[in-house]
Amino acid sequence: MTTTAKKDSNRFTIAVSCPGCGGELQLDDNFFAIECKHCGSGHRILMPDSPPAFVAELKVTKQKARYAIDRYLKDKGLPLTNSDYQLKRMYYPYWKIDAILFRVRKGIVKKVVVASTNYDEKEISYNKEKSDISLSPYTTSIQAGLNFDSLPASLGLRSEYLKLFPVSDEHIEADFDLLPVLKPWDDVRNSLNQHIGAISSYDKDLFGVNKTSLHCPKVMLLYFPFFLFDFYDDDNFNRFVIDGVTGRVLNHVTSIEYKTAASFEPTKVTLGEIAIVPHRCNNCGEDLPPEKSLVYICQ
């Protein structure tokens, strides 16, 4: 199972093989039904109750990562890297969430009108109540592992164009460590709901019932590759964090606060797999409409 990017769309896309002909299927963000462009057969996507886990494809070698650091240092007018460095290769886990953001807002809007008389024009202002209800897509990624100050707290837009594989030994690059999950999804969901729910309290002009909430979240565990180069230059510590997909320098850290070691127990995460089944009538075998429904009328 892999993912491909759509440059003209900000959607997460998974490419899978058609069970009928073996051709590549493109599943857009509705994650429900798709028609094979090769053989014309219809398929339905079954999302698991438990979040599936994927690993992002590594596209950068150690040599390219170090070259990116030297180019960064050269642009800054700093000495280049030396041969005495420590390299850490890791897949760091993130929770990726795609959901619908529901917003209800009631506020006071100031209106100004001009009242005309035979002798004068006068501006009159008054307050008017206004209500807004909106639905919008919401996507975010949140760290799921041990807190690393030098690693990004979120993957940002990178999570929308990654090429992904199911987590398995064959898809884990050699010398890379798969870091454990320490933040379970239930805890992340609760903190995310609290953060989203508190947004409506920021505006003092709001009144009555104001609400912001997430609905229909689609969750997956996404392991992202990083290179961490640690070395000393004239007794000064340097750590460079390299994006394992683009090869960019994400962070340059010159000091790390070492805290007292604590015992961390990896969280037991139950993972699921996305399945593909024929989207056809059980009686005659004809393809059903791609619209999501509980009841279908076969033609």
mmCIF file of C-alpha atoms in Angstrom:
data_model
loop_
_atom_site.group_PDB
_atom_site.id
_atom_site.type_symbol
_atom_site.label_atom_id
_atom_site.label_comp_id
_atom_site.label_asym_id
_atom_site.label_seq_id
_atom_site.Cartn_x
_atom_site.Cartn_y
_atom_site.Cartn_z
ATOM 1 C CA MET A 1 0.000 0.000 0.000
ATOM 2 C CA THR A 2 1.501 3.348 -1.023
ATOM 3 C CA THR A 3 0.460 6.944 -1.318
ATOM 4 C CA THR A 4 0.850 9.345 -4.189
ATOM 5 C CA ALA A 5 0.566 13.109 -4.225
ATOM 6 C CA LYS A 6 -1.866 15.326 -6.075
ATOM 7 C CA LYS A 7 -0.170 18.666 -6.622
ATOM 8 C CA ASP A 8 -3.453 20.404 -7.420
ATOM 9 C CA SER A 9 -5.216 19.144 -4.313
ATOM 10 C CA ASN A 10 -4.600 19.274 -0.603
ATOM 11 C CA ARG A 11 -5.883 15.784 0.096
ATOM 12 C CA PHE A 12 -4.372 12.665 1.581
ATOM 13 C CA THR A 13 -4.321 10.003 -1.136
ATOM 14 C CA ILE A 14 -3.606 6.284 -0.870
ATOM 15 C CA ALA A 15 -2.728 4.185 -3.898
ATOM 16 C CA VAL A 16 -3.611 0.488 -3.626
ATOM 17 C CA SER A 17 -3.855 -2.382 -6.067
ATOM 18 C CA CYS A 18 -7.180 -3.401 -7.569
ATOM 19 C CA PRO A 19 -8.176 -6.887 -6.316
ATOM 20 C CA GLY A 20 -9.531 -7.668 -9.787
ATOM 21 C CA CYS A 21 -6.776 -6.669 -12.219
ATOM 22 C CA GLY A 22 -3.902 -5.553 -9.989
ATOM 23 C CA GLY A 23 -3.917 -2.014 -11.366
ATOM 24 C CA GLU A 24 -3.299 1.013 -9.153
ATOM 25 C CA LEU A 25 -6.321 2.554 -7.464
ATOM 26 C CA GLN A 26 -6.476 6.172 -6.347
ATOM 27 C CA LEU A 27 -8.524 6.699 -3.197
ATOM 28 C CA ASP A 28 -9.417 10.299 -2.488
ATOM 29 C CA ASP A 29 -10.280 11.734 0.889
ATOM 30 C CA ASN A 30 -13.839 10.360 1.059
ATOM 31 C CA PHE A 31 -12.335 6.921 1.747
ATOM 32 C CA PHE A 32 -15.510 5.140 0.674
ATOM 33 C CA ALA A 33 -15.874 3.894 -2.909
ATOM 34 C CA ILE A 34 -13.771 3.967 -6.056
ATOM 35 C CA GLU A 35 -13.947 2.694 -9.622
ATOM 36 C CA CYS A 36 -10.894 1.050 -11.165
ATOM 37 C CA LYS A 37 -9.739 3.008 -14.217
ATOM 38 C CA HIS A 38 -8.190 -0.158 -15.680
ATOM 39 C CA CYS A 39 -10.946 -2.770 -15.480
ATOM 40 C CA GLY A 40 -13.959 -0.655 -14.435
ATOM 41 C CA SER A 41 -14.780 -2.694 -11.325
ATOM 42 C CA GLY A 42 -16.159 -0.941 -8.274
ATOM 43 C CA HIS A 43 -14.618 -1.248 -4.824
ATOM 44 C CA ARG A 44 -15.475 -0.130 -1.322
ATOM 45 C CA ILE A 45 -12.960 0.922 1.306
ATOM 46 C CA LEU A 46 -13.412 -0.552 4.762
ATOM 47 C CA MET A 47 -11.839 1.623 7.443
ATOM 48 C CA PRO A 48 -10.788 -0.301 10.565
ATOM 49 C CA ASP A 49 -12.106 0.538 14.011
ATOM 50 C CA SER A 50 -8.500 0.855 15.193
ATOM 51 C CA PRO A 51 -6.120 3.393 13.576
ATOM 52 C CA PRO A 52 -3.914 1.939 10.810
ATOM 53 C CA ALA A 53 -0.148 2.535 10.960
ATOM 54 C CA PHE A 54 2.030 3.667 8.055
ATOM 55 C CA VAL A 55 5.680 4.539 7.563
ATOM 56 C CA ALA A 56 6.805 7.351 5.250
ATOM 57 C CA GLU A 57 9.155 6.408 2.431
ATOM 58 C CA LEU A 58 12.759 7.419 3.077
ATOM 59 C CA LYS A 59 14.172 9.405 0.142
ATOM 60 C CA VAL A 60 17.388 10.816 1.602
ATOM 61 C CA THR A 61 20.705 9.030 2.136
ATOM 62 C CA LYS A 62 23.178 9.764 4.915
ATOM 63 C CA GLN A 63 25.500 11.414 2.384
ATOM 64 C CA LYS A 64 22.745 13.739 1.121
ATOM 65 C CA ALA A 65 21.749 14.604 4.673
ATOM 66 C CA ARG A 66 25.317 15.566 5.587
ATOM 67 C CA TYR A 67 25.650 17.564 2.358
ATOM 68 C CA ALA A 68 22.523 19.520 3.349
ATOM 69 C CA ILE A 69 24.152 20.343 6.710
ATOM 70 C CA ASP A 70 27.383 21.543 5.070
ATOM 71 C CA ARG A 71 25.422 23.697 2.644
ATOM 72 C CA TYR A 72 23.466 25.150 5.583
ATOM 73 C CA LEU A 73 26.697 25.898 7.491
ATOM 74 C CA LYS A 74 28.326 27.432 4.412
ATOM 75 C CA ASP A 75 25.360 29.766 3.904
ATOM 76 C CA LYS A 76 25.685 30.826 7.554
ATOM 77 C CA GLY A 77 29.449 31.356 7.265
ATOM 78 C CA LEU A 78 30.149 28.593 9.807
ATOM 79 C CA PRO A 79 32.771 25.796 9.747
ATOM 80 C CA LEU A 80 31.708 22.641 7.927
ATOM 81 C CA THR A 81 31.094 19.319 9.676
ATOM 82 C CA ASN A 82 33.980 17.140 10.717
ATOM 83 C CA SER A 83 34.303 13.364 10.703
ATOM 84 C CA ASP A 84 33.721 13.057 14.460
ATOM 85 C CA TYR A 85 29.944 12.974 14.753
ATOM 86 C CA GLN A 86 27.199 10.758 16.097
ATOM 87 C CA LEU A 87 24.317 9.837 13.820
ATOM 88 C CA LYS A 88 20.877 8.759 14.945
ATOM 89 C CA ARG A 89 18.394 7.374 12.410
ATOM 90 C CA MET A 90 14.818 7.149 13.603
ATOM 91 C CA TYR A 91 11.209 6.785 12.603
ATOM 92 C CA TYR A 92 9.289 9.063 14.930
ATOM 93 C CA PRO A 93 5.524 8.447 15.440
ATOM 94 C CA TYR A 94 2.845 11.082 14.847
ATOM 95 C CA TRP A 95 -0.910 10.865 15.145
ATOM 96 C CA LYS A 96 -2.438 12.204 11.926
ATOM 97 C CA ILE A 97 -6.036 13.392 12.253
ATOM 98 C CA ASP A 98 -8.435 14.383 9.469
ATOM 99 C CA ALA A 99 -11.792 15.616 10.735
ATOM 100 C CA ILE A 100 -14.627 18.098 10.254
ATOM 101 C CA LEU A 101 -14.520 21.296 12.307
ATOM 102 C CA PHE A 102 -17.965 22.451 13.472
ATOM 103 C CA ARG A 103 -18.283 26.084 14.583
ATOM 104 C CA VAL A 104 -21.188 28.023 16.073
ATOM 105 C CA ARG A 105 -20.650 31.736 16.737
ATOM 106 C CA LYS A 106 -22.984 34.387 18.114
ATOM 107 C CA GLY A 107 -21.659 37.918 18.331
ATOM 108 C CA ILE A 108 -22.494 41.600 18.367
ATOM 109 C CA VAL A 109 -22.008 43.544 15.132
ATOM 110 C CA LYS A 110 -21.998 47.339 15.165
ATOM 111 C CA LYS A 111 -24.152 48.876 12.414
ATOM 112 C CA VAL A 112 -24.061 52.494 11.262
ATOM 113 C CA VAL A 113 -26.867 54.148 9.274
ATOM 114 C CA VAL A 114 -27.347 57.688 8.035
ATOM 115 C CA ALA A 115 -30.616 59.371 8.973
ATOM 116 C CA SER A 116 -31.566 62.270 6.687
ATOM 117 C CA THR A 117 -33.853 65.143 7.634
ATOM 118 C CA ASN A 118 -34.752 68.400 5.915
ATOM 119 C CA TYR A 119 -31.929 70.172 7.690
ATOM 120 C CA ASP A 120 -29.202 67.665 8.427
ATOM 121 C CA GLU A 121 -27.793 64.140 8.045
ATOM 122 C CA LYS A 122 -26.945 62.237 11.175
ATOM 123 C CA GLU A 123 -25.152 58.940 11.687
ATOM 124 C CA ILE A 124 -26.876 56.519 14.023
ATOM 125 C CA SER A 125 -25.096 53.422 15.303
ATOM 126 C CA TYR A 126 -26.651 50.384 16.922
ATOM 127 C CA ASN A 127 -25.671 46.834 17.863
ATOM 128 C CA LYS A 128 -27.086 43.821 16.070
ATOM 129 C CA GLU A 129 -26.851 40.165 17.002
ATOM 130 C CA LYS A 130 -25.321 37.862 14.382
ATOM 131 C CA SER A 131 -25.068 34.060 14.274
ATOM 132 C CA ASP A 132 -22.709 31.991 12.109
ATOM 133 C CA ILE A 133 -22.617 28.204 11.680
ATOM 134 C CA SER A 134 -19.891 26.619 9.578
ATOM 135 C CA LEU A 135 -18.334 23.258 8.699
ATOM 136 C CA SER A 136 -14.756 23.061 7.433
ATOM 137 C CA PRO A 137 -12.067 20.384 6.970
ATOM 138 C CA TYR A 138 -9.489 20.098 9.730
ATOM 139 C CA THR A 139 -6.140 18.310 9.457
ATOM 140 C CA THR A 140 -3.346 18.120 11.980
ATOM 141 C CA SER A 141 -0.543 15.853 13.164
ATOM 142 C CA ILE A 142 0.620 15.538 16.771
ATOM 143 C CA GLN A 143 3.682 13.926 18.317
ATOM 144 C CA ALA A 144 2.952 10.421 19.632
ATOM 145 C CA GLY A 145 6.374 9.549 21.042
ATOM 146 C CA LEU A 146 8.881 10.788 23.592
ATOM 147 C CA ASN A 147 9.183 14.582 23.686
ATOM 148 C CA PHE A 148 12.077 15.747 21.506
ATOM 149 C CA ASP A 149 12.672 19.492 21.620
ATOM 150 C CA SER A 150 14.595 19.318 18.361
ATOM 151 C CA LEU A 151 11.892 17.437 16.412
ATOM 152 C CA PRO A 152 8.919 19.290 14.886
ATOM 153 C CA ALA A 153 5.739 19.180 16.964
ATOM 154 C CA SER A 154 3.732 18.623 13.779
ATOM 155 C CA LEU A 155 4.423 17.427 10.229
ATOM 156 C CA GLY A 156 2.380 20.252 8.746
ATOM 157 C CA LEU A 157 1.579 20.058 5.042
ATOM 158 C CA ARG A 158 4.160 17.312 4.510
ATOM 159 C CA SER A 159 1.621 14.769 5.741
ATOM 160 C CA GLU A 160 -0.518 15.508 2.665
ATOM 161 C CA TYR A 161 1.962 14.388 0.001
ATOM 162 C CA LEU A 162 3.878 11.531 1.606
ATOM 163 C CA LYS A 163 4.358 8.142 0.049
ATOM 164 C CA LEU A 164 3.352 5.661 2.737
ATOM 165 C CA PHE A 165 3.722 1.942 3.328
ATOM 166 C CA PRO A 166 2.141 -0.285 5.975
ATOM 167 C CA VAL A 167 4.450 -0.746 8.951
ATOM 168 C CA SER A 168 6.372 -3.994 8.414
ATOM 169 C CA ASP A 169 9.964 -5.226 8.547
ATOM 170 C CA GLU A 170 10.374 -4.938 4.781
ATOM 171 C CA HIS A 171 9.427 -1.251 4.833
ATOM 172 C CA ILE A 172 11.678 -0.265 7.755
ATOM 173 C CA GLU A 173 15.065 0.923 6.510
ATOM 174 C CA ALA A 174 18.197 -0.690 7.935
ATOM 175 C CA ASP A 175 19.835 1.090 10.905
ATOM 176 C CA PHE A 176 16.613 3.025 11.590
ATOM 177 C CA ASP A 177 14.962 2.770 14.997
ATOM 178 C CA LEU A 178 11.182 2.669 15.228
ATOM 179 C CA LEU A 179 10.480 4.809 18.274
ATOM 180 C CA PRO A 180 7.694 3.598 20.585
ATOM 181 C CA VAL A 181 4.313 5.279 20.992
ATOM 182 C CA LEU A 182 4.023 6.925 24.408
ATOM 183 C CA LYS A 183 0.908 9.052 23.854
ATOM 184 C CA PRO A 184 -2.214 6.946 23.243
ATOM 185 C CA TRP A 185 -4.826 8.230 20.820
ATOM 186 C CA ASP A 186 -7.490 8.540 23.519
ATOM 187 C CA ASP A 187 -5.294 10.974 25.487
ATOM 188 C CA VAL A 188 -4.438 12.965 22.356
ATOM 189 C CA ARG A 189 -8.105 13.114 21.346
ATOM 190 C CA ASN A 190 -9.138 14.433 24.763
ATOM 191 C CA SER A 191 -6.475 17.153 24.801
ATOM 192 C CA LEU A 192 -7.272 18.073 21.189
ATOM 193 C CA ASN A 193 -10.995 18.369 21.965
ATOM 194 C CA GLN A 194 -10.216 20.564 24.967
ATOM 195 C CA HIS A 195 -8.011 22.815 22.842
ATOM 196 C CA ILE A 196 -10.568 23.055 20.042
ATOM 197 C CA GLY A 197 -13.414 23.622 22.491
ATOM 198 C CA ALA A 198 -11.590 26.521 24.146
ATOM 199 C CA ILE A 199 -11.222 28.461 20.881
ATOM 200 C CA SER A 200 -14.716 29.933 21.147
ATOM 201 C CA SER A 201 -13.881 31.613 24.460
ATOM 202 C CA TYR A 202 -11.165 33.846 22.983
ATOM 203 C CA ASP A 203 -13.512 36.504 21.528
ATOM 204 C CA LYS A 204 -15.007 38.706 24.236
ATOM 205 C CA ASP A 205 -17.744 39.999 21.924
ATOM 206 C CA LEU A 206 -19.344 36.565 21.644
ATOM 207 C CA PHE A 207 -22.416 35.708 23.647
ATOM 208 C CA GLY A 208 -24.807 32.828 24.260
ATOM 209 C CA VAL A 209 -23.977 29.349 22.987
ATOM 210 C CA ASN A 210 -20.643 29.348 21.117
ATOM 211 C CA LYS A 211 -19.065 26.047 20.257
ATOM 212 C CA THR A 212 -16.156 24.552 18.339
ATOM 213 C CA SER A 213 -15.903 20.769 18.048
ATOM 214 C CA LEU A 214 -14.385 18.014 15.894
ATOM 215 C CA HIS A 215 -16.529 15.404 14.172
ATOM 216 C CA CYS A 216 -15.867 12.199 12.212
ATOM 217 C CA PRO A 217 -12.118 12.014 12.900
ATOM 218 C CA LYS A 218 -10.061 9.692 10.690
ATOM 219 C CA VAL A 219 -6.921 8.733 12.564
ATOM 220 C CA MET A 220 -3.721 6.982 11.599
ATOM 221 C CA LEU A 221 -0.307 6.458 13.133
ATOM 222 C CA LEU A 222 2.382 7.871 10.848
ATOM 223 C CA TYR A 223 6.083 7.104 11.345
ATOM 224 C CA PHE A 224 8.304 9.796 9.826
ATOM 225 C CA PRO A 225 12.069 9.368 9.137
ATOM 226 C CA PHE A 226 14.629 11.760 10.642
ATOM 227 C CA PHE A 227 18.421 12.012 10.705
ATOM 228 C CA LEU A 228 19.984 13.515 13.848
ATOM 229 C CA PHE A 229 23.635 14.574 13.482
ATOM 230 C CA ASP A 230 25.418 15.432 16.751
ATOM 231 C CA PHE A 231 28.971 16.812 16.748
ATOM 232 C CA TYR A 232 31.232 19.317 18.513
ATOM 233 C CA ASP A 233 32.886 22.299 16.868
ATOM 234 C CA ASP A 234 35.473 24.095 19.045
ATOM 235 C CA ASP A 235 33.834 22.520 22.105
ATOM 236 C CA ASN A 236 30.424 23.830 21.018
ATOM 237 C CA PHE A 237 27.637 21.283 20.704
ATOM 238 C CA ASN A 238 25.643 21.099 17.479
ATOM 239 C CA ARG A 239 22.635 19.000 16.567
ATOM 240 C CA PHE A 240 21.096 19.063 13.106
ATOM 241 C CA VAL A 241 17.715 17.519 12.392
ATOM 242 C CA ILE A 242 17.260 16.443 8.766
ATOM 243 C CA ASP A 243 13.931 15.657 7.117
ATOM 244 C CA GLY A 244 14.270 12.107 5.741
ATOM 245 C CA VAL A 245 11.875 12.827 2.867
ATOM 246 C CA THR A 246 12.967 16.242 1.558
ATOM 247 C CA GLY A 247 16.504 16.391 2.937
ATOM 248 C CA ARG A 248 15.932 19.851 4.425
ATOM 249 C CA VAL A 249 17.573 21.032 7.651
ATOM 250 C CA LEU A 250 14.630 21.340 10.036
ATOM 251 C CA ASN A 251 16.450 22.436 13.149
ATOM 252 C CA HIS A 252 19.883 23.453 14.387
ATOM 253 C CA VAL A 253 20.242 23.037 18.151
ATOM 254 C CA THR A 254 23.316 24.293 20.008
ATOM 255 C CA SER A 255 22.330 23.184 23.500
ATOM 256 C CA ILE A 256 20.202 20.426 24.973
ATOM 257 C CA GLU A 257 18.755 20.411 28.450
ATOM 258 C CA TYR A 258 19.304 16.945 29.840
ATOM 259 C CA LYS A 259 16.634 15.950 32.312
ATOM 260 C CA THR A 260 16.665 13.191 34.875
ATOM 261 C CA ALA A 261 15.966 9.936 33.118
ATOM 262 C CA ALA A 262 12.523 8.546 33.746
ATOM 263 C CA SER A 263 11.099 5.165 32.955
ATOM 264 C CA PHE A 264 8.778 5.350 29.953
ATOM 265 C CA GLU A 265 6.489 2.476 29.193
ATOM 266 C CA PRO A 266 5.487 2.175 25.524
ATOM 267 C CA THR A 267 1.747 2.439 25.021
ATOM 268 C CA LYS A 268 0.029 -0.682 23.774
ATOM 269 C CA VAL A 269 -1.614 0.461 20.548
ATOM 270 C CA THR A 270 -4.133 -1.693 18.719
ATOM 271 C CA LEU A 271 -3.693 -1.058 15.001
ATOM 272 C CA GLY A 272 -5.975 -1.862 12.077
ATOM 273 C CA GLU A 273 -5.633 -2.215 8.305
ATOM 274 C CA ILE A 274 -7.583 -0.622 5.476
ATOM 275 C CA ALA A 275 -9.398 -3.277 3.424
ATOM 276 C CA ILE A 276 -10.748 -3.231 -0.150
ATOM 277 C CA VAL A 277 -13.922 -5.190 -1.007
ATOM 278 C CA PRO A 278 -16.152 -5.268 -4.136
ATOM 279 C CA HIS A 279 -18.838 -2.566 -4.084
ATOM 280 C CA ARG A 280 -21.454 -4.699 -5.851
ATOM 281 C CA CYS A 281 -24.957 -6.040 -5.459
ATOM 282 C CA ASN A 282 -24.978 -9.336 -3.558
ATOM 283 C CA ASN A 283 -27.699 -10.757 -5.848
ATOM 284 C CA CYS A 284 -26.678 -9.890 -9.412
ATOM 285 C CA GLY A 285 -23.102 -8.642 -9.025
ATOM 286 C CA GLU A 286 -23.718 -5.236 -10.630
ATOM 287 C CA ASP A 287 -21.697 -2.294 -9.321
ATOM 288 C CA LEU A 288 -23.492 -0.051 -6.837
ATOM 289 C CA PRO A 289 -23.353 3.787 -6.863
ATOM 290 C CA PRO A 290 -20.261 5.240 -5.189
ATOM 291 C CA GLU A 291 -22.366 7.377 -2.824
ATOM 292 C CA LYS A 292 -22.179 6.321 0.796
ATOM 293 C CA SER A 293 -25.511 4.920 1.951
ATOM 294 C CA LEU A 294 -27.044 2.318 4.243
ATOM 295 C CA VAL A 295 -29.565 1.193 1.590
ATOM 296 C CA TYR A 296 -29.070 0.814 -2.179
ATOM 297 C CA ILE A 297 -31.563 0.190 -4.991
ATOM 298 C CA CYS A 298 -29.907 -2.047 -7.572
ATOM 299 C CA GLN A 299 -30.594 -1.049 -11.173
#
